[in-house]
Amino acid sequence: MTCTLPPLVERQNAQPSPCGVQIPLVTKKVLLDYKDMLTPRKKKDQNQKGIDKRKKEVDALFRSMCLGILQFGNEATETIVLTYDPTVRPKNYRIACGQVSCGDGEQCDEFPFASTQEGGVAPGICIPARGNSIQGGFLGSQLKSNNIKPGEKFILRFDGINCKEFLGTGSSGAKAPLPRALANESSLEIGLTEQLQNLTVDGFGPFNPDDNVLDHGLYPISDLGPGTYAVSTTVNTGIVRSFSIIDNQGTEYASITRNLNNSSGVVSLTFNLTERAVITLMVDVTIGDDIDIRASLQQVTSSNATTSPTSTFHSNPTAISGEKGGPVTVLKGYIFSLWLVLLGFIM
């Protein structure tokens, strides 16, 4: 007689299985609420243009994830069981996105997530860069708040959405084409240069109940190759509780937690990448606060390294020095990158 195990998400611990083996229970969950993500937090974004723009970005992210749910997960419950493992992210990302070329304002997104053992099984697709930032912010926060450690399984669940209806699929499960270019109107609002520039930061409120009163702002920096980078920031208006550098898997590379305002000068977060990663600046403020910030990006050193980072969420073994989460420098003037200094000696 053939023995078939029930789906992992339905298994119960300490229950005799049909196959005579002990079946573990998966209790830890990550919840992504579609309708909640659609809601702009800041009054200035609560207009039709802001609502439409946000919907394009959130919809593109959920199209990518829903395609994966229908192919690899449980479409009846909008769930999939994943195994958190940040060490496989570089390999899985190369498999899914290594041959994908995206247009202006877009980045490659992969599902199942590259930071899980189930990742790297389907080609990535192009979505607006802010969609990747949204994914990284929500995923990283929930991995941390639910204390999900490397090697542990968790149930990813979508709320407020029916993936089959959302994708326009029929009973046969045939998938509707994925709209490719959805970021045209926001393509000029993302990315950082070597010159300080004003940022348009989208606020997403608390990521989970443990966030208290924090509003998380997300700004896509770029798809960056191996090397050491410095993101310099200034606060012109308002008070920033913290700055963080994260990727689209929620891994944090550097952060500073401090009340920063227009008298704080230039704050520089230095971080190292041993593999290509999709990087976002996360800005945390008290909900309702209006902020005006500027930022720039300098590549301090480049690298051809291909080794995989072994850091877990909220850690960075390659950090040089600094406050919680990574290297941070607070200066009263502008930051000059190393290559500019060397250029001065050559000239």
Coordinates of C-alpha atoms in Angstrom, one line a residue, residues 50 62 84 86 90 96 112-113 116 126 144 157 181 196 201 233 279 301 315 320:
G50 CA -0.9 58.3 -4.3
F62 CA 1.5 40.0 -5.0
Y84 CA 14.4 30.1 6.5
P86 CA 19.8 33.1 4.6
P90 CA 23.1 34.2 -3.1
A96 CA 16.2 32.9 -10.3
P112 CA 9.7 31.3 -3.2
F113 CA 12.0 33.7 -1.4
T116 CA 14.6 30.0 2.0
C126 CA 10.5 42.1 -13.0
K144 CA 12.5 38.9 13.7
R157 CA 0.1 33.2 4.6
A181 CA 6.4 47.4 -17.0
L196 CA 22.8 64.3 -1.7
V201 CA 9.7 57.9 1.0
T233 CA 21.7 60.8 5.1
I279 CA 19.1 47.1 -1.3
T301 CA 35.5 49.6 -2.5
S315 CA 23.5 40.9 12.2
I320 CA 33.6 47.2 10.8

